[in-house]
Amino acid sequence: MPRTIKISPVSRIEGHAHITLHLDDAGKVQDAQFHLTQFRGFEKFCEGRPFPEMPALTARTCGICPVSHLVASSKACDNLLSVTIPVTAGKLRRVMNLAQIVQSHALSYFHMSSADLLLGMDSDPKQRNVFGLLKVDPQMARDGIRLRQIGQTIIEMLGGKKIHPGWMVPGGVNEPLTDEKRQAMLSMLPEGLEIAERTLKSFKGLIGKFPDEIKYFGNFPTMYLSLIGPKGTLEHYDGHLRIKDAKGGIVEDMIPLDEYARVIGEAVEPFSYMKFPYYLPAGYPDGIYRVGPLARLNNCDSCGTPIADGELDEFRSQQKGEPVSSSFHFHYARLIEIIYALEKIELLLNAPDILATRIRALARGNCNEGIGVAEAPRGTLIHHYKIDDDGLMTWANLIIATGHNNLAMNRGVKQVAEHFVDGTKLQEGMLNRVEAVIRCYDPCLSCASHAMGQMPLRIQLINAGGAVLDELVRD
Amino acid sequence: MPRYPTPANAPPKVRVVTLRINGQDVSAREDETILSVAVDHGIRIPSLCYLEGLTAWGACRLCVVEVAGIPKLLPACSTVVTEGMVVETNSDKLKRYRRMILELLFAERNHVCSVCVSNGHCELQNLAAECGMDHVRVPYRNAPYEVDSSHDFFRVDHNRCVLCTRCVRVCDEIEGAHTWDVMGRGVECQVITDLHTPWGESESCTSCGKCVQVCPTGALVKKGTAAGEMEKLGDFLPYLTQMRGKQ
Ligand code: SF4
Ligand code: SF4
């Protein structure tokens, strides 16, 4: 008799989510669905608002990566103004975006995932959190806190606020950088780099312990989508879109950002509020692709900074030119990106024009449609707006990073479940692995506060008739 | 008999009266209001629709005070002082009333400070902080209001309007254009330009921007401003009134 195992809610990720595992008569996983029942209708309540409010308004979609929304939204608004923003403003926005990558990746790795890695997937769930981490490896826990703090301090110095800074505006930024702040930021970077390198080294030492996870954690062929810089370098702020296939061949390159709709389609499934983006020419669901740190590292030719490039070479050394396909290695990619971001911030802050005071292009709405694309920590973020002649919003479409990965997350859950879930019994460790695969994608579904500690977990074993056969509750 | 007879058009003589505000004895000209006397003596009375340089309106009721012997509360901005008056400006009862007035203002229209262009520079927001209004106990109406962005330089967002009529008064009394008016009743009440045509099509508006500068909230703003960017020139009006008086 087919049975359904429900894991609800998924702990240490955000939003109201649960997983259903559909079992066949033999107790083997037949299908898996990762449901998102959260619906914010953001696009709807943007309508009628003046477009310059959009950066602040959309930054409210998320408490973890507001900066990414600020970037994508400000860029879409630059489009509406039909301006090229001053060079210094672009550099300053880049610094903030990279600082966001540092702090968000640090949160994801240290606070949410390192407990699984250090303590083991089958360890006591009461200990398997940041507090447990503090006991077994206080240095690692301290490193995590400090690295995140460095990213946040840079954001705060630029924007005046840690969360939801209103400094990034249509046409540029609204306050230049002072030399005092520049020096203060520069002085934190060596410590950050030291932590990042130390952590990466320790991660590489741990990899050997997780052969199964690497093999089954969302390890399947997909395409990859990301921004790409001039000369094929790693890019988070501007450039073009690139799509690579599962073998590492370039499917499409140099796609102008305003042509995203030509390559990305959005499918809808009845079991989730989240849309399912796919590569349009390949159709649904064959056009499955992944975004985020792994996709960016798979897509780029090089990072463009020395230490990160060395690590990238090592990361790819076993691949024989093929992309790294295990979602487990999102963690690995994240750590390399932290190094890249810190190196890049240093380069930007040392640019001779970084203290220039021409930082904003003033204009009014000069066209009716604008598109802004940026790389958020979790992947490509697209804001697409339409306005009327008076500058009021008439339509908005936001494609968020977690959305792009939706198809891959579902497939990843299925793969893990097939391997680790045996329909005859419910074990803590196996279910934790199902969740852990979702956490690899670092889905950002609401706010950051649930990052600490373990969330209650409820698992139900339901038969075809809907009756609960078994239940496991974790507080 | 005075040596020089007073000319017929000389201003009438004004007497000085003494009164007591919050236990403090003060003297004032008999034609002054409680609010202006309080301000002269460094006594703070919260107010919203009142603005020095414009005629008092008495609409917001935030400046209500208690006067001994009078059973109802009186608006300080439009109550003239009298000899021997005993005024209380900050009793618990008044604090309760002010807080409730602010809650009703916030509940009536849609104030989302965090994304508002006036965030951090808003008189309504400052009053809420001053009066300890940290949450609203009545249900929000959540009624959508229109944004008119048709003017070349300015925008009116009725979601943020508190109907203080400062815009109406400054446009009429100082600029002399009388572009603004008030239309409708109760919750339907709304400020309008030129008999309710879009602001951008107004023939009377001179685009001087005085209404934008005196508006206490994010209702009248400069176009192109992003969240928190709309700072208003607080002090230009008394100066302007004074300079014009000298002409
Ligand atoms: S007008 Fe003032 S009170 Fe209203 S939303 Fe804007 S900042 Fe807040
Ligand atoms: S638009 Fe501003 S000044 Fe005019 S009534 Fe409304 S709040 Fe007052």
XYZ file of C-alpha atoms and ligand atoms in Angstrom:
738
model
C 0.000 0.000 0.000
C 1.543 3.397 -0.922
C 2.387 5.449 2.127
C 3.399 9.058 2.640
C 6.003 10.343 5.065
C 5.595 14.014 5.902
C 8.413 16.045 7.431
C 7.008 19.250 8.767
C 8.263 21.858 9.349
C 11.788 21.702 7.976
C 14.036 22.967 10.707
C 16.775 25.550 10.375
C 15.427 26.925 7.147
C 12.859 29.592 6.850
C 9.201 29.874 6.029
C 6.525 27.284 6.439
C 7.705 24.274 4.548
C 7.230 20.567 4.711
C 8.294 17.548 2.744
C 6.180 14.648 1.650
C 7.762 11.381 0.655
C 5.522 9.093 -1.323
C 6.353 5.436 -0.812
C 5.460 2.517 -3.026
C 4.171 -0.841 -1.766
C 7.694 -2.064 -1.124
C 8.385 0.911 1.144
C 10.706 2.537 -1.354
C 10.518 6.219 -2.172
C 8.467 6.798 -5.264
C 8.343 10.564 -5.320
C 9.273 13.516 -3.137
C 7.811 16.983 -2.958
C 9.168 19.968 -1.141
C 6.176 22.176 -0.448
C 6.204 25.871 0.106
C 2.984 27.126 1.493
C 4.200 30.602 2.134
C 2.827 33.257 -0.137
C 3.611 36.909 0.206
C 2.107 38.318 -2.969
C 4.823 40.896 -3.118
C 4.445 41.648 -6.774
C 0.846 42.600 -6.148
C 1.354 45.160 -3.457
C 4.073 46.970 -5.390
C 1.446 48.055 -7.878
C 0.546 51.738 -7.718
C 3.612 52.686 -5.660
C 6.179 55.194 -6.979
C 9.117 53.264 -8.432
C 11.865 54.973 -6.341
C 10.333 53.234 -3.315
C 10.986 49.816 -4.813
C 14.507 49.199 -3.454
C 13.345 49.663 0.138
C 10.037 47.934 -0.464
C 11.462 44.810 -2.072
C 14.308 44.627 0.435
C 11.490 43.776 2.818
C 10.893 40.447 1.092
C 13.767 39.060 3.022
C 15.604 39.687 6.259
C 18.612 37.594 5.298
C 19.534 39.124 1.981
C 17.921 42.586 1.810
C 21.093 43.917 0.219
C 20.643 41.645 -2.787
C 17.154 42.977 -3.336
C 18.465 46.511 -2.958
C 21.035 45.814 -5.667
C 18.673 44.155 -8.137
C 15.949 46.708 -7.489
C 18.248 49.731 -7.726
C 19.562 48.352 -11.008
C 16.048 47.913 -12.366
C 15.347 51.517 -11.320
C 18.578 52.727 -13.023
C 17.054 51.154 -16.120
C 13.818 53.081 -15.605
C 15.817 56.309 -15.266
C 17.740 55.273 -18.420
C 21.014 56.331 -16.820
C 24.505 54.949 -16.480
C 25.358 55.431 -12.831
C 28.659 57.078 -11.789
C 31.566 54.625 -11.740
C 32.205 55.122 -8.025
C 28.575 54.370 -7.187
C 28.873 51.080 -9.049
C 31.987 50.165 -7.100
C 30.419 51.066 -3.771
C 27.340 49.005 -4.563
C 29.643 46.114 -5.426
C 31.397 46.385 -2.063
C 28.088 46.176 -0.250
C 26.911 43.256 -2.354
C 30.114 41.327 -1.664
C 29.946 42.104 2.052
C 26.481 40.596 1.923
C 27.902 37.460 0.304
C 30.431 37.189 3.142
C 27.927 37.568 5.938
C 25.251 35.402 4.392
C 27.600 32.574 3.431
C 29.098 32.717 6.920
C 25.619 32.391 8.392
C 24.769 29.493 6.132
C 27.967 27.585 6.672
C 28.797 28.186 10.316
C 25.402 28.619 11.887
C 23.243 26.284 9.879
C 25.364 23.566 8.373
C 28.670 23.169 10.170
C 26.974 21.389 13.062
C 25.890 18.615 10.690
C 29.390 18.393 9.289
C 31.340 18.466 12.536
C 29.045 16.487 14.772
C 27.796 14.077 12.147
C 24.413 13.580 10.565
C 23.391 10.957 13.097
C 24.450 12.871 16.201
C 22.023 13.904 18.921
C 19.726 16.520 17.410
C 19.797 18.415 20.701
C 23.499 19.005 20.218
C 23.463 19.370 16.467
C 23.207 23.140 16.379
C 25.362 26.174 16.866
C 25.400 25.693 20.637
C 26.628 22.127 20.274
C 29.236 23.473 17.914
C 30.351 25.940 20.548
C 31.127 22.988 22.843
C 33.100 20.808 20.425
C 34.838 23.481 18.406
C 34.669 26.886 20.065
C 37.223 28.309 17.631
C 35.006 27.409 14.686
C 31.960 28.935 16.368
C 33.883 32.123 17.153
C 35.197 32.269 13.587
C 31.679 32.051 12.249
C 30.441 34.851 14.420
C 33.406 37.083 13.595
C 33.272 36.514 9.839
C 29.602 37.349 9.769
C 30.288 40.419 11.844
C 32.914 41.628 9.378
C 30.439 41.407 6.502
C 27.742 43.119 8.507
C 30.021 45.871 9.731
C 30.959 46.759 6.157
C 27.287 46.875 5.188
C 26.542 49.003 8.213
C 29.410 51.409 7.532
C 28.204 51.955 3.997
C 24.493 51.965 4.575
C 24.166 53.247 8.113
C 22.129 50.187 9.090
C 22.855 46.478 9.244
C 19.534 45.385 7.892
C 17.541 47.220 5.233
C 19.954 50.035 4.487
C 18.358 52.835 2.442
C 21.651 53.973 1.013
C 21.372 52.282 -2.341
C 18.991 54.330 -4.464
C 17.896 54.622 -8.078
C 20.793 56.263 -9.925
C 23.544 55.270 -7.497
C 24.033 55.639 -3.757
C 23.180 58.600 -1.547
C 26.338 59.078 0.465
C 30.001 58.884 -0.580
C 32.546 56.814 1.300
C 34.863 58.596 3.728
C 38.522 57.711 4.010
C 38.059 56.942 7.682
C 35.475 54.283 6.928
C 37.514 52.954 4.044
C 40.502 52.453 6.347
C 38.333 50.811 8.986
C 36.964 48.362 6.429
C 40.368 47.591 4.994
C 41.739 46.856 8.442
C 39.210 44.052 9.006
C 39.889 42.216 5.775
C 43.131 40.348 6.671
C 41.454 38.785 9.718
C 38.471 37.806 7.584
C 40.683 36.176 5.005
C 42.585 34.298 7.668
C 39.332 32.898 9.074
C 38.022 32.009 5.632
C 41.190 30.172 4.674
C 41.336 28.336 7.990
C 37.713 27.250 7.603
C 38.176 26.087 4.057
C 41.154 24.029 5.135
C 39.145 22.379 7.886
C 36.240 21.749 5.494
C 38.548 20.033 3.045
C 39.694 17.802 5.908
C 36.067 16.826 6.612
C 35.080 15.976 3.060
C 36.460 12.447 3.360
C 33.880 11.655 6.049
C 30.902 12.201 3.803
C 31.313 10.036 0.714
C 27.653 9.021 0.699
C 26.377 12.526 1.212
C 28.532 13.837 -1.597
C 27.267 11.087 -3.846
C 23.587 11.382 -3.002
C 23.092 14.979 -1.893
C 21.420 16.335 -4.935
C 24.138 14.884 -7.098
C 22.609 14.841 -10.544
C 23.211 16.516 -13.874
C 21.619 19.907 -14.386
C 22.424 23.083 -16.213
C 23.854 26.043 -14.349
C 22.851 29.691 -14.593
C 24.740 32.709 -13.306
C 26.028 36.152 -14.092
C 29.397 36.221 -15.737
C 31.857 39.085 -15.874
C 33.940 40.386 -18.725
C 36.567 37.788 -19.695
C 34.485 35.054 -18.084
C 35.297 35.999 -14.486
C 33.179 35.360 -11.401
C 30.591 38.120 -11.186
C 27.949 39.151 -8.653
C 26.826 42.598 -9.712
C 26.653 43.082 -13.450
C 27.829 41.526 -16.719
C 25.859 38.967 -18.702
C 24.099 35.684 -18.087
C 25.758 32.399 -18.930
C 24.213 28.931 -19.024
C 26.334 25.804 -18.971
C 25.152 22.239 -19.428
C 25.783 19.244 -17.180
C 28.972 18.399 -19.036
C 30.368 21.891 -18.678
C 29.701 22.993 -22.231
C 28.395 26.503 -22.746
C 24.719 26.400 -23.754
C 24.356 30.154 -24.108
C 26.739 32.938 -23.295
C 26.725 36.713 -23.211
C 22.972 36.829 -22.726
C 22.095 40.490 -22.130
C 20.354 40.877 -18.753
C 17.226 42.365 -20.284
C 16.735 39.206 -22.329
C 16.292 36.940 -19.324
C 12.706 36.171 -20.302
C 13.917 34.632 -23.552
C 15.833 31.942 -21.654
C 13.905 31.520 -18.391
C 10.378 30.152 -18.245
C 8.324 29.822 -15.048
C 6.161 26.762 -14.481
C 3.542 26.399 -11.747
C 2.839 23.242 -9.739
C -0.277 22.703 -7.625
C 1.627 21.593 -4.499
C 3.750 24.707 -4.001
C 3.321 28.461 -4.031
C 6.781 28.852 -5.425
C 7.135 28.936 -9.190
C 9.445 26.529 -10.985
C 11.793 28.375 -13.338
C 13.407 26.358 -16.146
C 15.561 26.944 -19.203
C 12.908 27.782 -21.757
C 14.437 26.299 -24.916
C 14.815 22.894 -23.177
C 11.203 22.788 -21.954
C 9.764 21.830 -18.541
C 11.053 19.995 -16.526
C 14.039 19.083 -18.705
C 15.268 22.661 -18.515
C 16.234 22.134 -14.866
C 19.134 24.291 -13.783
C 20.802 25.360 -10.591
C 21.945 28.779 -9.419
C 24.017 29.929 -6.461
C 27.613 29.504 -5.352
C 28.043 26.127 -7.034
C 26.591 27.365 -10.311
C 28.735 30.489 -10.255
C 31.932 28.530 -9.700
C 30.963 25.982 -12.334
C 30.161 28.711 -14.828
C 33.093 31.084 -14.497
C 36.450 30.685 -16.233
C 38.266 32.139 -13.248
C 37.605 34.152 -10.111
C 40.010 36.912 -10.961
C 41.597 37.103 -7.499
C 44.735 35.108 -6.578
C 43.793 33.052 -3.502
C 40.301 32.235 -4.738
C 41.684 31.215 -8.122
C 44.103 28.781 -6.447
C 41.199 27.250 -4.522
C 39.039 27.127 -7.646
C 41.737 25.113 -9.438
C 41.824 22.634 -6.566
C 38.021 22.484 -6.432
C 37.956 21.522 -10.092
C 41.014 19.303 -10.080
C 39.081 15.993 -9.904
C 36.458 17.016 -12.415
C 38.190 16.530 -15.752
C 36.583 19.674 -17.061
C 33.079 18.743 -15.922
C 31.072 20.802 -13.440
C 30.987 19.833 -9.768
C 27.504 18.413 -9.537
C 26.938 17.386 -5.923
C 24.826 19.897 -4.063
C 26.848 18.956 -1.003
C 29.571 21.071 -2.540
C 27.481 24.190 -2.288
C 29.271 24.435 1.059
C 32.668 24.172 -0.592
C 31.728 26.769 -3.181
C 30.445 29.099 -0.490
C 33.752 29.039 1.344
C 35.684 29.821 -1.854
C 33.300 32.673 -2.569
C 33.889 34.162 0.870
C 37.609 34.283 0.064
C 36.894 35.809 -3.332
C 34.560 38.419 -1.853
C 37.104 39.536 0.746
C 39.871 39.768 -1.859
C 37.607 41.675 -4.231
C 36.426 44.108 -1.555
C 40.050 44.950 -0.887
C 40.674 45.639 -4.565
C 37.604 47.848 -4.808
C 38.416 49.812 -1.661
C 41.893 50.485 -2.989
C 40.582 51.834 -6.292
C 41.741 55.443 -6.704
C 38.238 56.790 -7.343
C 36.456 54.980 -4.516
C 36.213 58.159 -2.416
C 34.857 60.290 -5.267
C 31.775 62.307 -4.400
C 29.946 61.963 -7.701
C 27.842 59.022 -6.718
C 24.369 59.572 -8.062
C 22.793 60.175 -11.444
C 19.651 62.234 -11.073
C 16.854 61.636 -13.516
C 13.180 60.837 -13.615
C 11.490 57.820 -15.142
C 12.529 57.890 -18.782
C 11.168 54.573 -19.972
C 8.399 52.250 -18.903
C 10.254 49.027 -18.288
C 13.347 48.153 -16.276
C 15.205 44.951 -15.467
C 17.810 44.496 -12.748
C 19.814 41.317 -12.258
C 22.318 40.581 -9.508
C 23.815 37.548 -7.830
C 22.435 37.144 -4.332
C 24.292 34.791 -1.983
C 21.842 32.077 -3.000
C 21.912 32.793 -6.716
C 20.639 34.914 -9.534
C 18.039 37.466 -8.531
C 15.907 39.180 -11.140
C 13.716 42.244 -10.682
C 11.551 43.293 -13.593
C 9.349 46.391 -13.337
C 6.918 48.287 -15.498
C 5.790 51.836 -14.715
C 3.283 54.283 -16.156
C 4.290 57.677 -17.527
C 3.989 59.220 -14.045
C 6.455 56.742 -12.546
C 3.937 54.568 -10.693
C 4.422 50.809 -10.737
C 1.994 48.909 -12.925
C 3.610 45.459 -12.832
C 6.481 43.639 -11.173
C 8.061 40.233 -11.475
C 10.662 38.985 -9.027
C 12.521 35.749 -9.650
C 14.384 34.878 -6.484
C 17.332 32.547 -6.127
C 15.488 29.944 -4.109
C 12.941 29.854 -6.933
C 15.539 28.942 -9.552
C 16.675 26.050 -7.403
C 13.146 24.838 -6.764
C 13.226 22.038 -9.314
C 16.667 20.946 -8.198
C 15.636 20.967 -4.541
C 12.735 18.669 -5.260
C 14.951 16.365 -7.207
C 17.597 16.501 -4.473
C 15.094 15.542 -1.794
C 13.946 12.613 -3.868
C 17.466 11.423 -4.408
C 18.377 11.582 -0.734
C 15.121 9.978 0.280
C 15.585 7.131 -2.174
C 18.933 6.374 -0.673
C 18.471 7.123 3.020
C 14.807 6.624 3.758
C 13.599 3.107 4.273
C 9.839 3.120 4.486
C 9.715 0.640 7.335
C 11.130 2.927 9.994
C 11.624 6.597 10.728
C 15.102 7.435 11.930
C 16.221 10.849 13.066
C 19.442 10.775 11.079
C 17.927 9.856 7.753
C 15.324 12.574 8.011
C 17.938 15.048 9.002
C 19.707 14.200 5.762
C 16.593 14.980 3.788
C 16.496 18.344 5.448
C 20.222 18.815 5.079
C 19.989 18.483 1.328
C 17.544 21.348 1.312
C 19.818 23.346 3.547
C 22.626 22.873 0.999
C 20.697 25.276 -1.178
C 20.389 27.579 1.817
C 16.810 28.340 0.908
C 15.845 31.705 2.178
C 12.163 31.709 2.747
C 11.621 34.342 5.357
C 13.686 35.775 8.178
C 16.960 34.848 9.775
C 15.940 34.485 13.380
C 15.306 30.765 13.225
C 18.921 30.130 12.344
C 19.879 29.337 15.905
C 19.222 25.965 17.385
C 16.837 23.267 16.399
C 13.291 23.892 15.280
C 10.523 21.498 16.168
C 10.212 18.727 13.624
C 7.172 16.607 13.019
C 7.225 13.561 10.801
C 4.145 11.681 9.846
C 3.794 8.371 8.158
C 0.525 8.422 6.319
C -1.078 5.641 4.369
C -2.940 5.935 1.096
C -6.191 6.446 2.941
C -4.741 9.444 4.782
C -4.495 7.745 8.188
C -1.414 8.470 10.305
C 0.520 5.246 10.760
C 3.471 6.615 12.658
C 4.593 9.924 14.036
C 7.912 11.298 15.179
C 8.080 14.631 16.963
C 11.254 16.515 17.693
C 11.137 19.624 19.899
C -5.040 114.092 27.860
C -2.043 112.715 25.963
C 0.303 115.256 24.512
C 0.056 113.726 21.052
C -3.361 112.347 20.196
C -3.327 108.715 18.937
C -3.822 108.558 15.157
C -7.067 106.950 14.148
C -5.351 103.969 12.397
C -2.901 103.164 15.189
C -3.154 99.581 16.466
C -5.320 99.358 19.555
C -3.473 99.041 22.788
C -2.912 95.440 23.883
C -3.039 94.578 27.518
C -0.745 92.157 29.233
C -2.316 89.309 31.192
C -0.857 86.829 33.627
C -1.750 83.166 33.700
C -0.408 79.903 34.996
C 0.763 77.012 32.815
C 1.706 73.752 34.528
C 2.165 75.609 37.785
C 4.426 78.222 36.239
C 3.337 81.881 36.309
C 3.707 83.524 32.922
C 2.688 86.816 31.379
C 1.471 87.291 27.834
C -0.247 89.700 25.512
C -3.995 89.271 25.732
C -4.228 88.440 21.981
C -1.843 85.488 22.151
C -2.860 81.854 22.092
C -2.007 79.376 24.809
C 0.253 77.546 22.348
C 2.341 80.573 21.419
C 2.703 81.620 25.066
C 3.783 78.095 25.966
C 6.322 78.063 23.142
C 7.687 81.454 24.285
C 8.226 80.000 27.755
C 9.827 76.762 26.615
C 6.796 74.641 27.445
C 6.278 71.911 24.854
C 2.755 71.141 23.651
C 2.578 68.486 20.896
C 0.843 69.767 17.752
C 0.495 68.671 14.159
C -1.739 70.879 12.027
C -0.461 74.100 13.594
C 2.443 75.795 11.844
C 3.913 79.137 12.785
C 3.318 81.557 9.944
C -0.084 80.134 8.965
C -3.490 80.759 10.504
C -4.383 78.277 13.196
C -6.808 75.563 12.108
C -7.469 73.463 15.204
C -8.054 70.263 13.249
C -5.700 67.673 14.687
C -6.630 68.188 18.374
C -3.196 67.052 19.514
C -2.557 70.374 21.265
C -5.592 70.052 23.538
C -5.038 71.347 27.080
C -7.045 71.445 30.295
C -8.166 74.857 31.567
C -9.419 75.104 35.163
C -13.134 75.766 35.354
C -13.864 74.687 31.789
C -15.222 71.142 31.514
C -14.057 70.438 27.936
C -10.558 70.262 26.529
C -9.440 73.247 24.484
C -7.048 73.375 21.521
C -4.044 75.440 22.608
C -3.391 76.658 19.039
C -6.679 78.497 18.801
C -7.566 79.416 22.389
C -6.642 82.956 23.400
C -5.249 83.505 26.884
C -7.238 85.317 29.578
C -6.278 86.870 32.855
C -5.866 84.365 35.668
C -6.229 81.318 33.419
C -4.858 78.074 34.916
C -3.648 75.688 32.190
C -2.489 72.090 32.374
C -0.711 70.778 29.246
C 0.570 67.372 30.171
C -1.822 65.540 32.507
C -2.296 61.776 32.277
C -5.668 62.356 30.705
C -4.149 64.553 27.991
C -1.412 62.003 27.352
C -4.054 59.303 26.899
C -6.045 61.449 24.497
C -2.997 62.363 22.426
C -1.956 58.783 22.141
C -5.404 57.767 21.016
C -5.517 60.564 18.411
C -2.222 59.354 16.985
C -3.378 55.745 16.931
C -6.472 56.770 15.003
C -4.355 58.722 12.520
C -2.130 55.726 11.922
C -5.068 53.348 11.626
C -7.021 55.551 9.245
C -4.593 55.512 6.327
C -1.613 53.420 5.332
C 1.585 54.400 7.076
C 4.456 52.033 6.405
C 7.318 54.024 7.879
C 10.082 51.593 6.971
C 9.612 52.137 3.246
C 8.289 55.715 3.410
C 10.323 58.497 1.814
C 9.844 60.548 4.987
C 11.074 57.848 7.353
C 13.272 59.514 9.958
C 12.154 63.037 9.051
C 8.427 62.841 9.687
C 6.485 64.962 12.166
C 3.831 62.293 12.627
C 6.445 59.652 13.326
C 8.238 61.961 15.756
C 4.985 62.689 17.571
C 4.289 58.973 17.888
C 7.708 58.536 19.470
C 7.247 61.560 21.725
C 3.821 60.466 22.931
C 4.875 56.860 23.499
C 2.580 55.460 20.818
C 4.380 52.180 20.243
C 1.440 50.237 18.831
C -2.071 50.780 17.547
C -4.936 49.271 19.521
C -7.684 49.838 16.971
C -7.943 47.828 13.752
C -6.266 49.337 10.707
C -8.699 50.318 7.983
C -6.307 49.179 5.252
C -8.238 51.135 2.656
C -6.167 51.818 -0.437
C -5.638 55.473 -1.328
C -4.453 56.933 -4.562
C -1.008 58.289 -5.388
C -0.997 61.226 -7.806
C 2.386 61.434 -9.484
C 1.327 63.535 -12.459
C 3.135 66.727 -11.391
C 6.552 67.257 -12.935
C 8.373 67.730 -9.621
C 6.114 66.626 -6.793
C 3.914 63.781 -5.721
C 0.945 63.401 -3.399
C 0.456 60.078 -1.647
C -2.924 60.183 0.061
C -2.000 57.056 2.004
C 0.231 59.248 4.180
C -2.004 62.342 4.443
C -3.305 63.325 7.893
C -5.580 66.093 6.580
C -3.807 68.797 8.525
C -4.545 71.300 5.693
C -1.148 72.953 6.004
C -0.830 72.599 2.215
C -4.187 74.268 1.682
C -3.299 77.175 3.952
C 0.239 77.800 2.755
C -0.850 77.755 -0.869
C -3.685 80.161 -0.200
C -2.164 82.448 2.421
C 1.488 82.648 1.411
C 1.736 81.712 -2.257
C -1.665 83.122 -3.128
C -2.400 80.406 -5.657
C -5.089 78.474 -3.747
C -4.465 75.280 -5.659
C -5.357 73.005 -2.754
C -8.751 72.368 -1.234
C -10.447 69.732 0.865
C -13.095 67.468 -0.622
C -15.520 64.955 0.895
C -16.472 64.087 4.469
C -15.291 61.710 7.144
C -13.052 58.968 5.856
C -13.808 60.114 2.310
C -12.134 63.422 3.049
C -9.193 64.196 0.785
C -7.044 67.139 -0.279
C -7.448 67.982 -3.949
C -5.831 70.247 -6.521
C -7.856 72.540 -8.762
C -11.300 71.122 -8.105
C -10.010 67.556 -8.240
C -7.991 67.438 -11.415
C -4.603 65.681 -11.471
C -1.945 67.906 -9.912
C 0.091 67.809 -13.117
C -2.802 69.405 -14.987
C -3.397 72.145 -12.448
C -3.456 75.606 -13.981
C -3.208 77.447 -10.682
C -0.178 75.608 -9.247
C 3.006 77.650 -9.629
C 5.233 74.669 -8.717
C 6.731 76.726 -5.872
C 6.913 73.663 -3.608
C 5.780 75.395 -0.405
C 3.091 72.799 0.222
C 5.712 70.042 -0.027
C 7.944 71.774 2.490
C 5.192 72.331 5.074
C 3.539 68.922 4.779
C 4.372 67.168 8.058
C 4.389 63.652 6.606
C 5.355 61.734 3.490
C 2.130 62.794 1.752
C 3.610 65.646 -0.279
C 7.126 64.903 -1.448
C 9.657 65.631 -4.138
C 9.596 63.106 -6.947
C 12.538 60.751 -7.265
C 13.189 60.475 -3.538
C 13.794 56.996 -2.181
C 12.974 55.653 1.295
C 14.041 58.047 4.045
C 15.355 60.664 1.627
C 12.655 63.338 1.925
C 13.839 65.979 4.361
C 11.789 69.142 4.580
C 12.919 72.688 5.203
C 11.362 73.240 8.587
C 12.066 76.897 9.248
C 11.496 78.777 6.049
C 7.909 79.776 6.728
C 8.175 82.155 9.730
C 11.065 83.829 7.934
C 9.097 84.175 4.734
C 6.060 85.532 6.553
C 8.201 88.024 8.399
C 10.018 89.220 5.286
C 6.788 89.608 3.362
C 5.331 91.565 6.273
C 8.184 94.028 5.930
C 7.507 94.766 2.276
S 4.213 59.774 6.659
Fe 5.407 59.571 8.532
S 4.167 58.301 9.850
Fe 3.384 58.062 7.778
S 4.498 56.331 6.914
Fe 5.658 58.108 6.372
S 7.178 58.282 8.026
Fe 5.571 56.943 8.766
S -1.027 66.620 2.059
Fe 0.333 66.958 3.802
S 0.027 69.120 4.294
Fe -1.673 68.521 2.976
S -3.292 67.923 4.390
Fe -2.190 66.055 3.867
S -0.662 65.842 5.470
Fe -1.384 67.947 5.561
